[in-house]
mmCIF file of C-alpha atoms in Angstrom:
data_model
loop_
_atom_site.group_PDB
_atom_site.id
_atom_site.type_symbol
_atom_site.label_atom_id
_atom_site.label_comp_id
_atom_site.label_asym_id
_atom_site.label_seq_id
_atom_site.Cartn_x
_atom_site.Cartn_y
_atom_site.Cartn_z
ATOM 1 C CA UNK A 1 84.698 -23.222 181.428
ATOM 2 C CA UNK A 2 84.576 -26.762 182.760
ATOM 3 C CA UNK A 3 84.604 -27.297 186.551
ATOM 4 C CA UNK A 4 84.152 -30.725 188.145
ATOM 5 C CA UNK A 5 84.149 -31.820 191.779
ATOM 6 C CA UNK A 6 85.460 -34.975 193.479
ATOM 7 C CA UNK A 7 86.930 -35.746 190.084
ATOM 8 C CA UNK A 8 88.906 -38.938 189.353
ATOM 9 C CA UNK A 9 92.477 -38.310 188.150
ATOM 10 C CA UNK A 10 92.920 -41.873 186.871
ATOM 11 C CA UNK A 11 93.067 -40.658 183.257
ATOM 12 C CA UNK A 12 95.270 -37.707 184.161
ATOM 13 C CA UNK A 13 98.356 -39.562 185.390
ATOM 14 C CA UNK A 14 100.274 -42.115 183.350
ATOM 15 C CA UNK A 15 101.093 -44.188 186.445
ATOM 16 C CA UNK A 16 97.385 -45.073 186.539
ATOM 17 C CA UNK A 17 97.000 -44.145 190.211
ATOM 18 C CA UNK A 18 93.314 -44.026 191.191
ATOM 19 C CA UNK A 19 93.035 -40.788 193.176
ATOM 20 C CA UNK A 20 90.610 -37.863 193.048
ATOM 21 C CA UNK A 21 90.768 -34.070 193.210
ATOM 22 C CA UNK A 22 88.356 -31.904 195.184
ATOM 23 C CA UNK A 23 88.050 -29.550 192.201
ATOM 24 C CA UNK A 24 89.148 -30.005 188.572
ATOM 25 C CA UNK A 25 89.066 -27.058 186.179
ATOM 26 C CA UNK A 26 89.847 -27.108 182.448
ATOM 27 C CA UNK A 27 90.254 -23.862 180.520
ATOM 28 C CA UNK A 28 90.402 -23.081 176.811
ATOM 29 C CA UNK A 29 91.798 -19.555 176.954
ATOM 30 C CA UNK A 30 94.049 -17.380 179.083
ATOM 31 C CA UNK A 31 91.060 -15.225 179.953
ATOM 32 C CA UNK A 32 89.115 -18.207 181.311
ATOM 33 C CA UNK A 33 92.030 -19.144 183.538
ATOM 34 C CA UNK A 34 92.532 -15.570 184.772
ATOM 35 C CA UNK A 35 88.826 -15.185 185.566
ATOM 36 C CA UNK A 36 88.764 -18.517 187.415
ATOM 37 C CA UNK A 37 91.792 -17.597 189.555
ATOM 38 C CA UNK A 38 90.359 -14.171 190.353
ATOM 39 C CA UNK A 39 87.021 -15.711 191.386
ATOM 40 C CA UNK A 40 88.672 -18.496 193.366
ATOM 41 C CA UNK A 41 90.720 -16.040 195.409
ATOM 42 C CA UNK A 42 87.486 -14.397 196.604
ATOM 43 C CA UNK A 43 85.765 -17.590 197.758
ATOM 44 C CA UNK A 44 86.026 -19.961 200.716
ATOM 45 C CA UNK A 45 88.375 -22.136 198.635
ATOM 46 C CA UNK A 46 91.079 -19.494 198.394
ATOM 47 C CA UNK A 47 93.363 -21.290 200.858
ATOM 48 C CA UNK A 48 93.192 -24.631 199.073
ATOM 49 C CA UNK A 49 96.335 -25.747 197.217
ATOM 50 C CA UNK A 50 96.345 -25.282 193.441
ATOM 51 C CA UNK A 51 98.188 -27.604 191.079
ATOM 52 C CA UNK A 52 98.501 -27.158 187.326
ATOM 53 C CA UNK A 53 99.012 -30.430 185.457
ATOM 54 C CA UNK A 54 99.562 -31.533 181.882
ATOM 55 C CA UNK A 55 99.069 -35.117 180.801
ATOM 56 C CA UNK A 56 100.314 -36.336 184.173
ATOM 57 C CA UNK A 57 103.283 -38.130 182.609
ATOM 58 C CA UNK A 58 105.710 -36.833 185.211
ATOM 59 C CA UNK A 59 103.567 -36.964 188.362
ATOM 60 C CA UNK A 60 103.124 -39.423 191.203
ATOM 61 C CA UNK A 61 100.007 -38.761 193.292
ATOM 62 C CA UNK A 62 100.566 -40.108 196.809
ATOM 63 C CA UNK A 63 96.998 -39.397 198.000
ATOM 64 C CA UNK A 64 93.768 -37.760 196.911
ATOM 65 C CA UNK A 65 94.408 -34.106 196.074
ATOM 66 C CA UNK A 66 92.551 -31.894 198.540
ATOM 67 C CA UNK A 67 92.630 -28.807 196.394
ATOM 68 C CA UNK A 68 92.189 -27.478 192.863
ATOM 69 C CA UNK A 69 93.679 -29.124 189.771
ATOM 70 C CA UNK A 70 94.039 -26.951 186.663
ATOM 71 C CA UNK A 71 94.411 -28.325 183.137
ATOM 72 C CA UNK A 72 94.938 -26.473 179.871
ATOM 73 C CA UNK A 73 92.913 -27.103 176.727
ATOM 74 C CA UNK A 74 94.787 -24.408 174.762
ATOM 75 C CA UNK A 75 96.059 -26.340 171.744
ATOM 76 C CA UNK A 76 96.630 -23.851 168.934
ATOM 77 C CA UNK A 77 99.876 -23.229 167.035
ATOM 78 C CA UNK A 78 100.586 -19.706 165.787
ATOM 79 C CA UNK A 79 103.414 -18.665 163.469
ATOM 80 C CA UNK A 80 104.499 -15.349 164.969
ATOM 81 C CA UNK A 81 107.644 -14.617 162.942
ATOM 82 C CA UNK A 82 109.465 -16.208 160.039
ATOM 83 C CA UNK A 83 112.675 -15.615 158.151
ATOM 84 C CA UNK A 84 114.528 -17.591 155.497
ATOM 85 C CA UNK A 85 115.999 -20.186 157.867
ATOM 86 C CA UNK A 86 114.185 -19.541 161.158
ATOM 87 C CA UNK A 87 110.601 -19.650 162.415
ATOM 88 C CA UNK A 88 109.104 -18.767 165.816
ATOM 89 C CA UNK A 89 105.975 -20.631 166.905
ATOM 90 C CA UNK A 90 103.615 -19.778 169.766
ATOM 91 C CA UNK A 91 102.156 -23.045 171.016
ATOM 92 C CA UNK A 92 99.311 -23.706 173.463
ATOM 93 C CA UNK A 93 100.300 -25.507 176.653
ATOM 94 C CA UNK A 94 97.563 -28.138 176.323
ATOM 95 C CA UNK A 95 98.733 -29.502 172.967
ATOM 96 C CA UNK A 96 100.244 -32.989 173.217
ATOM 97 C CA UNK A 97 104.012 -32.665 172.905
ATOM 98 C CA UNK A 98 104.385 -35.393 170.297
ATOM 99 C CA UNK A 99 101.620 -33.859 168.176
ATOM 100 C CA UNK A 100 103.671 -30.664 168.159
ATOM 101 C CA UNK A 101 106.833 -32.555 167.177
ATOM 102 C CA UNK A 102 104.926 -34.306 164.381
ATOM 103 C CA UNK A 103 103.627 -30.937 163.124
ATOM 104 C CA UNK A 104 107.137 -29.463 163.077
ATOM 105 C CA UNK A 105 108.650 -32.483 161.346
ATOM 106 C CA UNK A 106 105.937 -32.491 158.684
ATOM 107 C CA UNK A 107 106.482 -28.769 157.999
ATOM 108 C CA UNK A 108 110.289 -28.885 157.992
ATOM 109 C CA UNK A 109 110.747 -26.983 161.270
ATOM 110 C CA UNK A 110 113.816 -28.559 162.842
ATOM 111 C CA UNK A 111 115.374 -28.854 166.271
ATOM 112 C CA UNK A 112 112.992 -31.043 168.294
ATOM 113 C CA UNK A 113 112.748 -34.200 166.155
ATOM 114 C CA UNK A 114 115.011 -35.997 168.661
ATOM 115 C CA UNK A 115 112.302 -35.379 171.278
ATOM 116 C CA UNK A 116 109.741 -37.470 169.382
ATOM 117 C CA UNK A 117 107.586 -39.904 171.297
ATOM 118 C CA UNK A 118 107.873 -38.192 174.681
ATOM 119 C CA UNK A 119 104.511 -38.253 176.511
ATOM 120 C CA UNK A 120 103.055 -35.120 178.056
ATOM 121 C CA UNK A 121 101.950 -31.707 176.876
ATOM 122 C CA UNK A 122 103.709 -28.608 175.573
ATOM 123 C CA UNK A 123 103.451 -26.722 178.881
ATOM 124 C CA UNK A 124 105.450 -29.409 180.660
ATOM 125 C CA UNK A 125 108.342 -28.995 178.232
ATOM 126 C CA UNK A 126 108.919 -25.488 179.604
ATOM 127 C CA UNK A 127 108.683 -26.573 183.241
ATOM 128 C CA UNK A 128 110.614 -29.831 183.106
ATOM 129 C CA UNK A 129 113.065 -28.992 180.296
ATOM 130 C CA UNK A 130 112.380 -32.402 178.797
ATOM 131 C CA UNK A 131 115.270 -34.023 176.992
ATOM 132 C CA UNK A 132 116.289 -37.120 175.054
ATOM 133 C CA UNK A 133 118.835 -38.317 172.510
ATOM 134 C CA UNK A 134 121.139 -35.325 172.885
ATOM 135 C CA UNK A 135 118.489 -32.585 172.761
ATOM 136 C CA UNK A 136 116.649 -30.541 175.418
ATOM 137 C CA UNK A 137 113.505 -28.437 175.048
ATOM 138 C CA UNK A 138 115.469 -25.394 176.278
ATOM 139 C CA UNK A 139 117.589 -25.590 173.120
ATOM 140 C CA UNK A 140 114.625 -24.157 171.198
ATOM 141 C CA UNK A 141 112.495 -22.330 173.806
ATOM 142 C CA UNK A 142 112.515 -18.551 173.313
ATOM 143 C CA UNK A 143 110.050 -17.367 175.985
ATOM 144 C CA UNK A 144 107.154 -18.624 178.115
ATOM 145 C CA UNK A 145 103.718 -17.102 178.755
ATOM 146 C CA UNK A 146 102.261 -17.729 182.211
ATOM 147 C CA UNK A 147 99.391 -16.755 184.486
ATOM 148 C CA UNK A 148 100.049 -15.931 188.144
ATOM 149 C CA UNK A 149 98.044 -18.352 190.293
ATOM 150 C CA UNK A 150 97.768 -15.756 193.080
ATOM 151 C CA UNK A 151 96.527 -12.797 191.047
ATOM 152 C CA UNK A 152 95.353 -14.167 187.701
ATOM 153 C CA UNK A 153 97.657 -11.707 185.912
ATOM 154 C CA UNK A 154 99.562 -12.604 182.737
ATOM 155 C CA UNK A 155 103.359 -12.487 182.470
ATOM 156 C CA UNK A 156 105.973 -13.174 179.771
ATOM 157 C CA UNK A 157 109.199 -14.844 180.976
ATOM 158 C CA UNK A 158 112.337 -14.905 178.825
ATOM 159 C CA UNK A 159 114.389 -18.043 178.282
ATOM 160 C CA UNK A 160 117.234 -16.540 180.319
ATOM 161 C CA UNK A 161 114.932 -15.916 183.281
ATOM 162 C CA UNK A 162 113.631 -19.503 183.096
ATOM 163 C CA UNK A 163 117.066 -20.617 184.417
ATOM 164 C CA UNK A 164 117.125 -23.858 182.481
ATOM 165 C CA UNK A 165 119.368 -26.730 183.536
ATOM 166 C CA UNK A 166 119.352 -30.517 183.298
ATOM 167 C CA UNK A 167 115.647 -31.457 183.755
ATOM 168 C CA UNK A 168 115.280 -28.241 185.678
ATOM 169 C CA UNK A 169 113.931 -24.690 185.502
ATOM 170 C CA UNK A 170 112.861 -21.826 187.734
ATOM 171 C CA UNK A 171 109.336 -23.295 187.577
ATOM 172 C CA UNK A 172 110.552 -26.272 189.628
ATOM 173 C CA UNK A 173 112.330 -24.079 192.149
ATOM 174 C CA UNK A 174 111.705 -20.399 192.965
ATOM 175 C CA UNK A 175 108.469 -20.269 190.938
ATOM 176 C CA UNK A 176 107.190 -23.721 191.896
ATOM 177 C CA UNK A 177 103.399 -23.619 192.184
ATOM 178 C CA UNK A 178 103.255 -19.902 191.404
ATOM 179 C CA UNK A 179 102.507 -19.865 187.668
ATOM 180 C CA UNK A 180 100.517 -21.806 185.092
ATOM 181 C CA UNK A 181 102.161 -22.054 181.678
ATOM 182 C CA UNK A 182 99.688 -21.084 178.942
ATOM 183 C CA UNK A 183 101.898 -20.695 175.851
ATOM 184 C CA UNK A 184 105.481 -21.555 174.926
ATOM 185 C CA UNK A 185 107.408 -19.810 172.136
ATOM 186 C CA UNK A 186 109.880 -21.960 170.196
ATOM 187 C CA UNK A 187 112.574 -20.807 167.790
ATOM 188 C CA UNK A 188 113.148 -23.529 165.207
ATOM 189 C CA UNK A 189 115.374 -23.867 162.168
ATOM 190 C CA UNK A 190 114.158 -24.443 158.616
ATOM 191 C CA UNK A 191 117.601 -25.814 157.779
ATOM 192 C CA UNK A 192 118.009 -29.425 158.915
ATOM 193 C CA UNK A 193 121.234 -30.409 160.669
ATOM 194 C CA UNK A 194 120.789 -33.832 162.343
ATOM 195 C CA UNK A 195 121.871 -34.117 165.971
ATOM 196 C CA UNK A 196 123.552 -37.517 166.285
ATOM 197 C CA UNK A 197 125.404 -36.860 169.523
ATOM 198 C CA UNK A 198 123.572 -39.736 171.236
ATOM 199 C CA UNK A 199 125.513 -42.934 170.518
ATOM 200 C CA UNK A 200 122.570 -45.333 170.176
ATOM 201 C CA UNK A 201 120.831 -43.067 167.673
ATOM 202 C CA UNK A 202 124.005 -42.516 165.646
ATOM 203 C CA UNK A 203 124.630 -46.263 165.492
ATOM 204 C CA UNK A 204 121.164 -46.937 164.069
ATOM 205 C CA UNK A 205 121.412 -44.092 161.583
ATOM 206 C CA UNK A 206 124.878 -45.104 160.384
ATOM 207 C CA UNK A 207 123.651 -48.611 159.635
ATOM 208 C CA UNK A 208 120.297 -47.747 158.032
ATOM 209 C CA UNK A 209 120.977 -44.506 156.193
ATOM 210 C CA UNK A 210 124.567 -44.706 155.006
ATOM 211 C CA UNK A 211 123.591 -44.446 151.344
ATOM 212 C CA UNK A 212 121.238 -41.464 151.437
ATOM 213 C CA UNK A 213 120.728 -38.073 153.061
ATOM 214 C CA UNK A 214 118.860 -37.949 156.374
ATOM 215 C CA UNK A 215 115.569 -36.104 156.844
ATOM 216 C CA UNK A 216 113.843 -34.953 160.067
ATOM 217 C CA UNK A 217 111.241 -37.656 159.407
ATOM 218 C CA UNK A 218 113.988 -40.302 159.457
ATOM 219 C CA UNK A 219 115.221 -39.080 162.842
ATOM 220 C CA UNK A 220 111.690 -38.985 164.250
ATOM 221 C CA UNK A 221 111.017 -42.532 163.035
ATOM 222 C CA UNK A 222 114.214 -43.944 164.559
ATOM 223 C CA UNK A 223 113.800 -42.103 167.868
ATOM 224 C CA UNK A 224 110.260 -43.449 168.282
ATOM 225 C CA UNK A 225 111.514 -46.947 167.460
ATOM 226 C CA UNK A 226 114.292 -46.685 170.054
ATOM 227 C CA UNK A 227 111.856 -45.444 172.694
ATOM 228 C CA UNK A 228 109.317 -48.187 171.948
ATOM 229 C CA UNK A 229 112.021 -50.833 172.338
ATOM 230 C CA UNK A 230 112.834 -49.884 175.915
ATOM 231 C CA UNK A 231 109.832 -48.014 177.357
ATOM 232 C CA UNK A 232 106.462 -49.604 178.209
ATOM 233 C CA UNK A 233 103.134 -48.259 176.967
ATOM 234 C CA UNK A 234 101.463 -46.479 179.951
ATOM 235 C CA UNK A 235 98.112 -47.893 178.789
ATOM 236 C CA UNK A 236 99.490 -51.392 179.439
ATOM 237 C CA UNK A 237 101.861 -50.801 182.364
ATOM 238 C CA UNK A 238 101.396 -47.567 184.279
ATOM 239 C CA UNK A 239 104.652 -45.610 184.381
ATOM 240 C CA UNK A 240 106.131 -42.123 184.094
ATOM 241 C CA UNK A 241 109.037 -42.940 181.791
ATOM 242 C CA UNK A 242 112.450 -42.329 183.304
ATOM 243 C CA UNK A 243 111.846 -42.150 187.039
ATOM 244 C CA UNK A 244 115.317 -40.939 188.085
ATOM 245 C CA UNK A 245 117.672 -38.342 186.688
ATOM 246 C CA UNK A 246 121.144 -39.451 185.653
ATOM 247 C CA UNK A 247 123.494 -38.442 188.497
ATOM 248 C CA UNK A 248 126.134 -35.827 187.742
ATOM 249 C CA UNK A 249 129.577 -36.356 189.298
ATOM 250 C CA UNK A 250 132.954 -34.660 189.069
ATOM 251 C CA UNK A 251 135.671 -36.234 186.944
ATOM 252 C CA UNK A 252 137.838 -36.833 190.002
ATOM 253 C CA UNK A 253 134.998 -38.806 191.584
ATOM 254 C CA UNK A 254 134.620 -40.745 188.320
ATOM 255 C CA UNK A 255 138.315 -41.649 188.338
ATOM 256 C CA UNK A 256 137.997 -43.042 191.861
ATOM 257 C CA UNK A 257 134.861 -44.894 190.817
ATOM 258 C CA UNK A 258 136.619 -46.459 187.804
ATOM 259 C CA UNK A 259 139.249 -48.059 190.017
ATOM 260 C CA UNK A 260 136.581 -50.487 191.240
ATOM 261 C CA UNK A 261 134.143 -50.396 188.312
ATOM 262 C CA UNK A 262 136.329 -50.207 185.225
ATOM 263 C CA UNK A 263 133.517 -50.443 182.688
ATOM 264 C CA UNK A 264 131.183 -47.801 184.122
ATOM 265 C CA UNK A 265 129.520 -45.881 181.262
ATOM 266 C CA UNK A 266 129.491 -42.072 181.380
ATOM 267 C CA UNK A 267 128.751 -39.010 179.263
ATOM 268 C CA UNK A 268 130.780 -35.823 179.409
ATOM 269 C CA UNK A 269 128.959 -32.639 180.348
ATOM 270 C CA UNK A 270 131.943 -30.295 180.429
ATOM 271 C CA UNK A 271 135.604 -30.309 181.420
ATOM 272 C CA UNK A 272 134.806 -30.990 185.063
ATOM 273 C CA UNK A 273 131.611 -33.086 185.144
ATOM 274 C CA UNK A 274 130.096 -36.265 183.699
ATOM 275 C CA UNK A 275 126.733 -38.043 183.854
ATOM 276 C CA UNK A 276 126.584 -41.695 184.901
ATOM 277 C CA UNK A 277 123.469 -43.521 183.647
ATOM 278 C CA UNK A 278 121.101 -44.182 186.528
ATOM 279 C CA UNK A 279 119.856 -47.248 184.633
ATOM 280 C CA UNK A 280 123.314 -48.841 184.828
ATOM 281 C CA UNK A 281 123.593 -48.168 188.559
ATOM 282 C CA UNK A 282 120.141 -49.634 189.224
ATOM 283 C CA UNK A 283 120.818 -52.720 187.113
ATOM 284 C CA UNK A 284 124.114 -53.372 188.916
ATOM 285 C CA UNK A 285 122.115 -53.501 192.155
ATOM 286 C CA UNK A 286 119.940 -56.299 190.786
ATOM 287 C CA UNK A 287 116.687 -54.384 190.373
ATOM 288 C CA UNK A 288 116.067 -54.920 186.656
ATOM 289 C CA UNK A 289 112.835 -56.879 186.182
ATOM 290 C CA UNK A 290 112.180 -57.223 189.921
ATOM 291 C CA UNK A 291 108.514 -57.130 191.022
ATOM 292 C CA UNK A 292 107.374 -56.290 194.547
ATOM 293 C CA UNK A 293 103.636 -56.866 194.809
ATOM 294 C CA UNK A 294 101.822 -54.247 192.750
ATOM 295 C CA UNK A 295 104.955 -52.417 191.547
ATOM 296 C CA UNK A 296 108.193 -53.317 189.800
ATOM 297 C CA UNK A 297 111.243 -52.252 187.825
ATOM 298 C CA UNK A 298 110.714 -52.649 184.080
ATOM 299 C CA UNK A 299 112.504 -55.651 182.607
ATOM 300 C CA UNK A 300 113.778 -53.800 179.513
ATOM 301 C CA UNK A 301 114.780 -50.522 181.168
ATOM 302 C CA UNK A 302 115.608 -50.353 184.899
ATOM 303 C CA UNK A 303 115.169 -46.587 184.916
ATOM 304 C CA UNK A 304 111.415 -47.143 184.623
ATOM 305 C CA UNK A 305 109.234 -48.047 187.612
ATOM 306 C CA UNK A 306 105.888 -49.611 186.721
ATOM 307 C CA UNK A 307 102.427 -50.104 188.182
ATOM 308 C CA UNK A 308 101.796 -53.829 187.754
ATOM 309 C CA UNK A 309 98.137 -53.342 188.643
ATOM 310 C CA UNK A 310 96.331 -51.705 191.550
ATOM 311 C CA UNK A 311 99.356 -49.855 192.941
ATOM 312 C CA UNK A 312 99.001 -46.771 195.083
ATOM 313 C CA UNK A 313 101.300 -43.787 194.779
ATOM 314 C CA UNK A 314 102.898 -44.714 198.076
ATOM 315 C CA UNK A 315 103.664 -48.214 196.740
ATOM 316 C CA UNK A 316 105.638 -46.611 193.911
ATOM 317 C CA UNK A 317 107.330 -44.163 196.288
ATOM 318 C CA UNK A 318 108.401 -47.018 198.579
ATOM 319 C CA UNK A 319 109.927 -48.870 195.625
ATOM 320 C CA UNK A 320 111.763 -45.732 194.527
ATOM 321 C CA UNK A 321 113.151 -45.287 198.032
ATOM 322 C CA UNK A 322 114.355 -48.906 198.146
ATOM 323 C CA UNK A 323 116.068 -48.575 194.754
ATOM 324 C CA UNK A 324 117.733 -45.305 195.784
ATOM 325 C CA UNK A 325 118.934 -46.770 199.066
ATOM 326 C CA UNK A 326 120.565 -49.771 197.421
ATOM 327 C CA UNK A 327 122.346 -47.582 194.833
ATOM 328 C CA UNK A 328 123.629 -45.344 197.614
ATOM 329 C CA UNK A 329 124.825 -48.291 199.679
ATOM 330 C CA UNK A 330 126.643 -49.923 196.747
ATOM 331 C CA UNK A 331 128.056 -46.875 194.957
ATOM 332 C CA UNK A 332 127.801 -43.932 197.349
ATOM 333 C CA UNK A 333 125.793 -42.066 194.703
ATOM 334 C CA UNK A 334 122.412 -40.438 195.388
ATOM 335 C CA UNK A 335 119.609 -40.819 192.873
ATOM 336 C CA UNK A 336 117.136 -37.953 192.487
ATOM 337 C CA UNK A 337 113.661 -38.519 191.037
ATOM 338 C CA UNK A 338 112.716 -36.852 187.775
ATOM 339 C CA UNK A 339 109.079 -37.523 188.690
ATOM 340 C CA UNK A 340 107.260 -35.015 190.919
ATOM 341 C CA UNK A 341 105.683 -36.462 194.083
ATOM 342 C CA UNK A 342 102.295 -34.850 194.781
ATOM 343 C CA UNK A 343 100.762 -34.896 198.277
ATOM 344 C CA UNK A 344 98.140 -32.669 199.886
#
């Protein structure tokens, strides 16, 4: 077990916010985590807030964290069942997500290649329901193993009970702060059927691969290239990727919207709802490439807020609020952050 005190979180959040945690605990097994929770609940620190983090790629720390930060070092991959065309993998929550995608692509396990290049760790995929290029983590998640942060007891939660939705799950709502994800079970196909539902990806593939059959490696390569073109490296410009979720509106609202903005882009969700790209809304309000002191809106992708150097979490939060306000004033549409704001 590895416990540290007054520990800097600078390397544990991709925004590069220089804050510290009272206590930082890393565990390498479920038993270590359970024992730590049980011990903690019988000490003077039992009332302190507990936060389980991954790579910190979806967090914005507003202040120092006056509590206990937990971080998984469980990184193993176990093949728990396999049939002719299907395999189920049990994956440790501390494994980097893109390392897992690379492993699957190399071994011909298909279904998550469109999620290549996403920062963060495996545990976050089950909490956040990460998604990109027409695919969501929930498409392949079968069940989730967790530890109760009140009792230290283990629990297995089915996909159905995770209540997955667009960038959402029960872990962000009813179970928020209650459980630590330790393992995620994924059901993947050994038969490759490329998902080209995302227009930009299909366009690239149609041009480059018209004369030969696609492979999962091809999709992974092109997805990473697309991401690199529009998203900054957190080691150069602190950021958390897409800061806002794409707003969902009814088709009647879209029709009213189109009367004034005839070229508004949108993506159908179902017969009644569509998604309007938050990036388009933000750009129309003039935010693309704008810098305000230590923070700014990325010049290649207005959905990304960046730390230009020395920013605090509250600097980023103030920028997010200003962007949201201007979108609301111009379009009457509310933006909701995909990033989790952390205060204590």
